[in-house]
Amino acid sequence: MRHAIQNLEESKIREVANAGMGRSDVLAFWFGESDEVTPEFIRQAAIASLQKGETFYSHNLGLPQLREAVAAYTSKLHGPVAAGRIAITSGGVNALMLAMQALVDAGDHVVAVTPVWPNLTAQPLIMGAKLQCVSLHPHGGAWRLDLQELLDAIKPGTKLLIVNAPNNPTGWTLTREEQQAILDHCRRTGTWIMADEVYERLYFEDTPNRCAPSVLDLATADDKLVVAHSFSKSFLMTGWRLGWLVMPTTMTHHMGKLIEFNTSCASVFTQRAALVAVERTDEVTPRVVAHLKTCRDKLIPMLQALPQVSVEPARGGMYAFFKLDGYGDSLDTAKRLVVEAGLGLAPGNAFAPEAQGWLRWCFASKDLSRLDEGVARLRNWLQR
């Protein structure tokens, strides 16, 4: 077996979750998903597709109708994007890995902004790349980018920059000015940008389209830019495993070949459900975002009231990322919280070494009282 695979770190989030799964006394906030089921009309679209017998292969790049709908959806948010730039994938994770396979050779220099969801730093290592991480820096309970530090890391010959914004776990989001500076610099160095923007609609700032700034707002169709998206977060479809990529038109045909050798295609009935979700997004996403903001605004003040906690409200995403003073090993702390407090959180060092001592709390809770109970358990544990 390849050493790159043998040396991959197991997910510390899963390590904590595995310690608590199946226990009815544990309040679980460790995974990045809402506990609300997919809306009925989306589920019914999949059922209708199955009842029609749509159980066969589809085009490698996805159903033409869905690609057109995703292109229209993206264009409404970010300006014209042709369907010829869209590939439907078997989940956002699959979209990211396909982009990595398409762009990165063994030995390539890849830069990633961290802390970040661990898949994004594992994927270039799987491809044999030389990974350089540029960390956000904590200021109180918030994380910020040293833009010059990032630009200095991206040199001529750097193959790929990986950036996730709004960011999981910190909630940090790129400004329009930072995006422009990064795009201009990568044009000069010939560096591809792989932007993970799956949380772009889960954004709490007051913008005209209620959407986080996207590199697509600034880039041309020919820029070395690949943007990854997912139906999981904004449409409450985590278990459906469906996502998409936006890329230069010259890349799309080759991406279809790569999809063939990975998954062949996404299932038709899940794509039918996604088509309805995109066409009726105004019935889903605004309500989801409004509820998440309510969750955020309820949880953050309660955490800030705890004397050992440093946290600031995230601008986007579905997470409270907080420093717990006096507790160094995040993984050990998270495991102890499961066993001793019945509280399931994700350890900060799952996302980067520099996030040691931090914990991530997914606040996407349909029942707000779960947040009250979770904070009470944390408070009692700290007092003990």
CSV table of C-alpha atoms in Angstrom, one decimal:
chain,number,residue,atom,x,y,z
A,1,MET,CA,0.0,0.0,0.0
A,2,ARG,CA,1.2,3.5,-0.7
A,3,HIS,CA,2.9,5.3,2.2
A,4,ALA,CA,0.8,8.4,1.6
A,5,ILE,CA,-2.3,6.3,2.4
A,6,GLN,CA,-0.8,4.5,5.4
A,7,ASN,CA,0.3,7.8,6.8
A,8,LEU,CA,-3.1,9.5,6.6
A,9,GLU,CA,-4.4,10.6,9.9
A,10,GLU,CA,-7.8,9.3,10.9
A,11,SER,CA,-10.5,11.8,11.4
A,12,LYS,CA,-10.4,13.1,15.0
A,13,ILE,CA,-14.0,14.1,14.6
A,14,ARG,CA,-15.0,10.6,13.8
A,15,GLU,CA,-12.8,9.4,16.7
A,16,VAL,CA,-14.9,11.5,19.1
A,17,ALA,CA,-18.2,10.6,17.5
A,18,ASN,CA,-17.4,6.9,17.6
A,19,ALA,CA,-16.9,7.1,21.3
A,20,GLY,CA,-20.5,8.5,21.7
A,21,MET,CA,-22.6,7.0,18.9
A,22,GLY,CA,-25.4,4.9,20.1
A,23,ARG,CA,-25.5,6.6,23.5
A,24,SER,CA,-28.9,8.2,24.1
A,25,ASP,CA,-27.6,10.3,26.9
A,26,VAL,CA,-25.1,12.3,24.6
A,27,LEU,CA,-26.1,15.5,22.9
A,28,ALA,CA,-24.3,15.4,19.6
A,29,PHE,CA,-23.1,18.6,18.0
A,30,TRP,CA,-19.9,17.0,16.4
A,31,PHE,CA,-20.9,16.7,12.7
A,32,GLY,CA,-21.5,19.5,10.3
A,33,GLU,CA,-25.2,18.9,9.5
A,34,SER,CA,-28.6,20.1,10.7
A,35,ASP,CA,-30.8,17.6,12.6
A,36,GLU,CA,-33.7,18.7,10.3
A,37,VAL,CA,-34.8,16.3,7.6
A,38,THR,CA,-34.8,17.2,3.9
A,39,PRO,CA,-38.0,19.0,3.0
A,40,GLU,CA,-40.9,16.8,1.9
A,41,PHE,CA,-41.2,18.1,-1.7
A,42,ILE,CA,-37.5,17.3,-2.3
A,43,ARG,CA,-38.0,13.8,-1.0
A,44,GLN,CA,-41.1,13.3,-3.1
A,45,ALA,CA,-39.2,14.2,-6.2
A,46,ALA,CA,-36.8,11.3,-5.5
A,47,ILE,CA,-39.7,8.9,-4.8
A,48,ALA,CA,-41.4,9.8,-8.0
A,49,SER,CA,-38.2,9.2,-10.0
A,50,LEU,CA,-37.8,5.8,-8.4
A,51,GLN,CA,-41.4,4.9,-9.1
A,52,LYS,CA,-40.9,5.8,-12.7
A,53,GLY,CA,-38.0,3.3,-12.8
A,54,GLU,CA,-35.2,5.9,-13.2
A,55,THR,CA,-32.6,3.5,-11.7
A,56,PHE,CA,-30.1,3.6,-14.6
A,57,TYR,CA,-26.9,5.4,-15.4
A,58,SER,CA,-26.9,9.1,-16.3
A,59,HIS,CA,-24.4,11.2,-18.2
A,60,ASN,CA,-21.0,11.4,-16.5
A,61,LEU,CA,-21.4,15.2,-16.0
A,62,GLY,CA,-25.0,14.9,-14.7
A,63,LEU,CA,-28.5,15.4,-16.1
A,64,PRO,CA,-28.6,18.2,-18.6
A,65,GLN,CA,-31.6,19.7,-16.9
A,66,LEU,CA,-29.8,19.8,-13.5
A,67,ARG,CA,-26.7,21.3,-15.0
A,68,GLU,CA,-28.8,24.0,-16.6
A,69,ALA,CA,-30.6,24.7,-13.4
A,70,VAL,CA,-27.4,24.8,-11.4
A,71,ALA,CA,-25.9,27.2,-14.0
A,72,ALA,CA,-29.0,29.5,-13.7
A,73,TYR,CA,-28.8,29.3,-9.9
A,74,THR,CA,-25.1,30.2,-9.9
A,75,SER,CA,-25.6,33.0,-12.5
A,76,LYS,CA,-28.3,34.6,-10.4
A,77,LEU,CA,-25.8,34.8,-7.5
A,78,HIS,CA,-22.6,35.6,-9.3
A,79,GLY,CA,-23.2,36.6,-12.9
A,80,PRO,CA,-23.2,34.5,-16.1
A,81,VAL,CA,-22.0,30.9,-15.7
A,82,ALA,CA,-22.7,28.6,-18.6
A,83,ALA,CA,-24.0,25.0,-18.1
A,84,GLY,CA,-20.9,23.9,-20.0
A,85,ARG,CA,-18.9,24.8,-16.9
A,86,ILE,CA,-20.9,22.6,-14.5
A,87,ALA,CA,-20.3,19.0,-13.4
A,88,ILE,CA,-22.6,17.2,-11.0
A,89,THR,CA,-20.7,15.1,-8.5
A,90,SER,CA,-21.5,12.5,-5.9
A,91,GLY,CA,-21.2,14.8,-3.0
A,92,GLY,CA,-19.1,17.9,-2.2
A,93,VAL,CA,-16.3,15.6,-0.9
A,94,ASN,CA,-16.3,13.9,-4.3
A,95,ALA,CA,-16.2,17.3,-6.1
A,96,LEU,CA,-13.2,18.4,-4.1
A,97,MET,CA,-11.3,15.1,-4.7
A,98,LEU,CA,-12.1,15.2,-8.4
A,99,ALA,CA,-10.6,18.7,-8.6
A,100,MET,CA,-7.5,17.5,-6.7
A,101,GLN,CA,-7.1,14.6,-9.1
A,102,ALA,CA,-7.5,16.8,-12.1
A,103,LEU,CA,-5.0,19.5,-11.0
A,104,VAL,CA,-2.3,18.0,-8.7
A,105,ASP,CA,0.6,15.8,-9.6
A,106,ALA,CA,3.0,14.1,-7.1
A,107,GLY,CA,5.5,16.6,-5.9
A,108,ASP,CA,3.5,19.7,-6.7
A,109,HIS,CA,3.5,22.6,-4.3
A,110,VAL,CA,0.1,23.1,-2.8
A,111,VAL,CA,-0.9,25.9,-0.3
A,112,ALA,CA,-3.9,25.6,2.0
A,113,VAL,CA,-5.4,28.1,4.4
A,114,THR,CA,-6.0,26.5,7.8
A,115,PRO,CA,-7.7,25.7,10.2
A,116,VAL,CA,-9.9,23.8,7.8
A,117,TRP,CA,-12.0,20.7,7.4
A,118,PRO,CA,-9.4,17.9,7.4
A,119,ASN,CA,-10.4,16.4,4.0
A,120,LEU,CA,-9.0,19.5,2.3
A,121,THR,CA,-5.5,19.0,3.6
A,122,ALA,CA,-5.6,15.2,3.3
A,123,GLN,CA,-6.5,15.2,-0.4
A,124,PRO,CA,-3.3,16.8,-1.7
A,125,LEU,CA,-1.3,14.5,0.4
A,126,ILE,CA,-3.2,11.5,-1.1
A,127,MET,CA,-2.0,12.8,-4.5
A,128,GLY,CA,1.6,13.0,-3.3
A,129,ALA,CA,1.8,16.8,-3.2
A,130,LYS,CA,4.0,18.9,-1.0
A,131,LEU,CA,1.6,20.7,1.2
A,132,GLN,CA,2.2,24.1,2.9
A,133,CYS,CA,-0.3,25.4,5.3
A,134,VAL,CA,-0.8,29.1,6.0
A,135,SER,CA,-2.8,29.6,9.2
A,136,LEU,CA,-5.4,32.1,10.1
A,137,HIS,CA,-4.5,33.8,13.4
A,138,PRO,CA,-6.8,34.0,16.4
A,139,HIS,CA,-7.7,37.4,17.9
A,140,GLY,CA,-9.7,36.8,20.9
A,141,GLY,CA,-12.4,34.4,19.7
A,142,ALA,CA,-12.2,35.3,16.0
A,143,TRP,CA,-9.7,34.2,13.3
A,144,ARG,CA,-8.2,36.5,10.7
A,145,LEU,CA,-6.0,36.2,7.6
A,146,ASP,CA,-2.6,37.7,7.3
A,147,LEU,CA,-3.0,38.4,3.6
A,148,GLN,CA,0.7,39.1,2.9
A,149,GLU,CA,1.7,35.9,4.6
A,150,LEU,CA,-0.5,34.0,2.2
A,151,LEU,CA,0.6,35.8,-0.9
A,152,ASP,CA,4.3,35.2,0.1
A,153,ALA,CA,3.6,31.5,0.3
A,154,ILE,CA,2.2,31.4,-3.3
A,155,LYS,CA,5.2,31.5,-5.6
A,156,PRO,CA,5.7,30.9,-9.3
A,157,GLY,CA,5.5,27.1,-9.6
A,158,THR,CA,2.9,26.8,-6.8
A,159,LYS,CA,0.3,24.5,-8.5
A,160,LEU,CA,-2.8,25.1,-6.3
A,161,LEU,CA,-4.2,27.3,-3.6
A,162,ILE,CA,-7.0,25.7,-1.4
A,163,VAL,CA,-9.3,28.1,0.4
A,164,ASN,CA,-12.5,27.4,2.2
A,165,ALA,CA,-14.6,30.5,2.9
A,166,PRO,CA,-16.9,30.8,4.7
A,167,ASN,CA,-14.6,28.6,6.7
A,168,ASN,CA,-15.3,25.4,8.5
A,169,PRO,CA,-14.6,25.5,11.5
A,170,THR,CA,-13.8,29.2,12.2
A,171,GLY,CA,-16.6,31.0,10.3
A,172,TRP,CA,-13.9,33.3,8.8
A,173,THR,CA,-14.9,34.7,5.4
A,174,LEU,CA,-12.8,36.4,2.8
A,175,THR,CA,-13.5,40.0,2.0
A,176,ARG,CA,-14.0,41.2,-1.6
A,177,GLU,CA,-10.6,43.0,-1.4
A,178,GLU,CA,-8.8,39.9,-0.2
A,179,GLN,CA,-10.3,37.8,-3.0
A,180,GLN,CA,-9.2,40.3,-5.6
A,181,ALA,CA,-5.7,40.4,-4.2
A,182,ILE,CA,-5.5,36.6,-4.2
A,183,LEU,CA,-6.9,36.2,-7.7
A,184,ASP,CA,-4.5,38.8,-9.1
A,185,HIS,CA,-1.5,37.2,-7.4
A,186,CYS,CA,-2.4,33.7,-8.6
A,187,ARG,CA,-2.8,35.0,-12.1
A,188,ARG,CA,0.8,36.3,-11.9
A,189,THR,CA,2.1,33.0,-10.5
A,190,GLY,CA,0.1,30.7,-12.7
A,191,THR,CA,-1.5,29.1,-9.7
A,192,TRP,CA,-4.9,27.4,-9.7
A,193,ILE,CA,-7.4,28.3,-7.0
A,194,MET,CA,-9.6,25.6,-5.6
A,195,ALA,CA,-12.4,27.4,-3.7
A,196,ASP,CA,-14.6,25.4,-1.4
A,197,GLU,CA,-17.7,27.6,-1.1
A,198,VAL,CA,-20.2,25.1,0.2
A,199,TYR,CA,-21.2,27.5,3.0
A,200,GLU,CA,-21.7,30.6,0.8
A,201,ARG,CA,-25.5,30.8,1.3
A,202,LEU,CA,-25.1,30.2,5.1
A,203,TYR,CA,-24.1,33.8,5.5
A,204,PHE,CA,-25.4,36.2,8.1
A,205,GLU,CA,-24.1,39.6,6.9
A,206,ASP,CA,-26.5,42.0,5.2
A,207,THR,CA,-25.7,41.6,1.5
A,208,PRO,CA,-28.1,42.1,-1.5
A,209,ASN,CA,-28.2,38.4,-2.4
A,210,ARG,CA,-27.6,37.1,1.2
A,211,CYS,CA,-24.6,35.3,-0.1
A,212,ALA,CA,-20.9,35.4,1.0
A,213,PRO,CA,-18.4,37.0,-1.4
A,214,SER,CA,-17.3,34.5,-4.1
A,215,VAL,CA,-14.3,34.3,-6.3
A,216,LEU,CA,-16.8,33.8,-9.1
A,217,ASP,CA,-17.9,37.4,-8.7
A,218,LEU,CA,-14.4,38.5,-9.8
A,219,ALA,CA,-13.0,35.8,-12.0
A,220,THR,CA,-13.4,35.4,-15.8
A,221,ALA,CA,-14.6,32.1,-17.3
A,222,ASP,CA,-11.0,31.3,-18.3
A,223,ASP,CA,-9.3,31.9,-15.0
A,224,LYS,CA,-7.6,29.0,-13.3
A,225,LEU,CA,-10.4,28.6,-10.8
A,226,VAL,CA,-12.4,25.6,-9.7
A,227,VAL,CA,-15.3,26.1,-7.2
A,228,ALA,CA,-16.8,23.3,-5.2
A,229,HIS,CA,-20.4,23.2,-4.0
A,230,SER,CA,-22.7,20.8,-2.2
A,231,PHE,CA,-26.5,20.3,-1.9
A,232,SER,CA,-25.8,19.2,1.7
A,233,LYS,CA,-25.9,22.4,3.7
A,234,SER,CA,-28.2,25.0,2.1
A,235,PHE,CA,-30.8,22.4,1.0
A,236,LEU,CA,-30.7,20.0,4.1
A,237,MET,CA,-29.5,17.2,1.9
A,238,THR,CA,-26.3,15.8,3.6
A,239,GLY,CA,-27.2,12.2,3.2
A,240,TRP,CA,-28.0,12.5,-0.5
A,241,ARG,CA,-24.3,12.8,-1.4
A,242,LEU,CA,-24.7,15.3,-4.3
A,243,GLY,CA,-22.5,18.3,-5.2
A,244,TRP,CA,-21.2,20.2,-8.2
A,245,LEU,CA,-18.1,21.9,-9.6
A,246,VAL,CA,-17.8,25.1,-11.6
A,247,MET,CA,-14.7,25.2,-13.8
A,248,PRO,CA,-13.3,26.6,-17.1
A,249,THR,CA,-15.1,25.2,-20.1
A,250,THR,CA,-11.9,23.7,-21.4
A,251,MET,CA,-11.7,21.5,-18.3
A,252,THR,CA,-15.3,20.1,-18.3
A,253,HIS,CA,-14.9,17.3,-20.9
A,254,HIS,CA,-11.9,16.0,-19.1
A,255,MET,CA,-13.7,16.2,-15.7
A,256,GLY,CA,-16.4,13.9,-17.3
A,257,LYS,CA,-13.7,11.3,-18.0
A,258,LEU,CA,-12.4,11.6,-14.4
A,259,ILE,CA,-15.9,11.1,-13.0
A,260,GLU,CA,-16.3,8.0,-15.1
A,261,PHE,CA,-13.3,6.4,-13.4
A,262,ASN,CA,-14.4,7.4,-9.9
A,263,THR,CA,-18.2,7.0,-9.7
A,264,SER,CA,-19.4,6.8,-13.3
A,265,CYS,CA,-22.2,9.3,-12.4
A,266,ALA,CA,-24.5,10.5,-9.7
A,267,SER,CA,-27.8,8.5,-9.3
A,268,VAL,CA,-30.7,9.9,-11.3
A,269,PHE,CA,-33.2,9.9,-8.5
A,270,THR,CA,-31.0,12.1,-6.3
A,271,GLN,CA,-30.5,14.4,-9.2
A,272,ARG,CA,-34.2,14.7,-9.7
A,273,ALA,CA,-34.5,15.7,-6.1
A,274,ALA,CA,-31.7,18.2,-6.5
A,275,LEU,CA,-33.4,19.7,-9.6
A,276,VAL,CA,-36.5,20.5,-7.5
A,277,ALA,CA,-34.4,21.8,-4.7
A,278,VAL,CA,-32.6,24.3,-7.0
A,279,GLU,CA,-35.8,25.4,-8.7
A,280,ARG,CA,-37.5,26.0,-5.4
A,281,THR,CA,-34.5,27.2,-3.4
A,282,ASP,CA,-36.5,30.2,-2.1
A,283,GLU,CA,-38.7,27.7,-0.2
A,284,VAL,CA,-35.7,26.2,1.6
A,285,THR,CA,-32.5,28.2,1.9
A,286,PRO,CA,-33.8,31.5,3.3
A,287,ARG,CA,-35.6,29.7,6.1
A,288,VAL,CA,-32.6,27.5,6.8
A,289,VAL,CA,-30.3,30.6,7.1
A,290,ALA,CA,-32.8,32.5,9.2
A,291,HIS,CA,-33.0,29.6,11.6
A,292,LEU,CA,-29.2,29.1,11.7
A,293,LYS,CA,-28.8,32.8,12.6
A,294,THR,CA,-31.3,32.3,15.4
A,295,CYS,CA,-29.3,29.3,16.6
A,296,ARG,CA,-26.0,31.3,16.4
A,297,ASP,CA,-27.4,34.3,18.2
A,298,LYS,CA,-28.8,32.1,21.0
A,299,LEU,CA,-25.6,30.0,21.5
A,300,ILE,CA,-22.9,32.5,21.3
A,301,PRO,CA,-24.0,34.8,24.2
A,302,MET,CA,-24.4,31.7,26.4
A,303,LEU,CA,-20.9,30.5,25.6
A,304,GLN,CA,-19.5,34.0,26.1
A,305,ALA,CA,-20.9,34.0,29.6
A,306,LEU,CA,-18.7,31.1,30.6
A,307,PRO,CA,-15.5,32.4,32.2
A,308,GLN,CA,-13.1,30.0,30.4
A,309,VAL,CA,-14.5,30.5,26.9
A,310,SER,CA,-13.3,32.8,24.1
A,311,VAL,CA,-15.7,33.0,21.1
A,312,GLU,CA,-17.1,35.4,18.6
A,313,PRO,CA,-20.1,35.0,16.3
A,314,ALA,CA,-19.3,33.5,12.9
A,315,ARG,CA,-20.0,35.5,9.8
A,316,GLY,CA,-21.0,32.4,7.9
A,317,GLY,CA,-21.4,28.6,8.3
A,318,MET,CA,-23.0,26.7,11.1
A,319,TYR,CA,-20.4,26.5,13.8
A,320,ALA,CA,-19.3,28.1,17.0
A,321,PHE,CA,-15.5,27.7,17.2
A,322,PHE,CA,-14.3,28.5,20.8
A,323,LYS,CA,-11.2,28.5,22.9
A,324,LEU,CA,-11.5,26.7,26.2
A,325,ASP,CA,-8.8,28.1,28.5
A,326,GLY,CA,-6.9,25.6,30.6
A,327,TYR,CA,-7.6,22.6,28.4
A,328,GLY,CA,-4.7,22.0,26.0
A,329,ASP,CA,-5.4,18.7,24.2
A,330,SER,CA,-8.6,19.3,22.2
A,331,LEU,CA,-9.1,15.6,21.4
A,332,ASP,CA,-8.7,14.5,25.0
A,333,THR,CA,-11.1,17.3,26.1
A,334,ALA,CA,-13.7,16.3,23.5
A,335,LYS,CA,-13.5,12.7,24.6
A,336,ARG,CA,-13.9,13.6,28.2
A,337,LEU,CA,-16.9,15.8,27.4
A,338,VAL,CA,-18.6,12.8,25.8
A,339,VAL,CA,-18.0,10.5,28.7
A,340,GLU,CA,-18.2,12.9,31.6
A,341,ALA,CA,-20.8,15.5,30.4
A,342,GLY,CA,-22.8,13.7,27.6
A,343,LEU,CA,-21.8,16.5,25.2
A,344,GLY,CA,-20.5,15.7,21.7
A,345,LEU,CA,-18.2,18.4,20.2
A,346,ALA,CA,-15.5,18.3,17.5
A,347,PRO,CA,-11.9,18.8,18.6
A,348,GLY,CA,-10.1,21.9,17.3
A,349,ASN,CA,-6.9,20.0,16.5
A,350,ALA,CA,-8.9,17.9,13.9
A,351,PHE,CA,-8.7,21.0,11.7
A,352,ALA,CA,-5.1,22.1,12.3
A,353,PRO,CA,-2.4,21.9,15.0
A,354,GLU,CA,-2.7,25.6,15.6
A,355,ALA,CA,-6.3,25.0,16.7
A,356,GLN,CA,-5.2,23.0,19.7
A,357,GLY,CA,-7.3,24.0,22.7
A,358,TRP,CA,-10.3,24.9,20.6
A,359,LEU,CA,-13.6,23.1,20.1
A,360,ARG,CA,-16.2,23.2,17.3
A,361,TRP,CA,-20.0,23.2,18.1
A,362,CYS,CA,-22.4,22.7,15.2
A,363,PHE,CA,-25.3,24.9,16.2
A,364,ALA,CA,-27.7,23.7,13.4
A,365,SER,CA,-30.3,22.5,15.9
A,366,LYS,CA,-34.0,22.3,15.0
A,367,ASP,CA,-34.9,22.3,18.7
A,368,LEU,CA,-33.3,25.4,20.3
A,369,SER,CA,-33.6,23.9,23.8
A,370,ARG,CA,-30.9,21.4,22.8
A,371,LEU,CA,-28.5,24.4,22.8
A,372,ASP,CA,-29.6,25.4,26.3
A,373,GLU,CA,-29.1,21.9,27.6
A,374,GLY,CA,-25.7,21.6,25.9
A,375,VAL,CA,-24.4,24.8,27.4
A,376,ALA,CA,-25.7,23.7,30.8
A,377,ARG,CA,-23.8,20.5,30.5
A,378,LEU,CA,-20.6,22.3,29.5
A,379,ARG,CA,-21.0,24.8,32.4
A,380,ASN,CA,-21.6,22.0,35.0
A,381,TRP,CA,-18.6,20.1,33.7
A,382,LEU,CA,-16.3,23.1,33.9
A,383,GLN,CA,-17.5,23.8,37.5
A,384,ARG,CA,-16.8,20.2,38.5
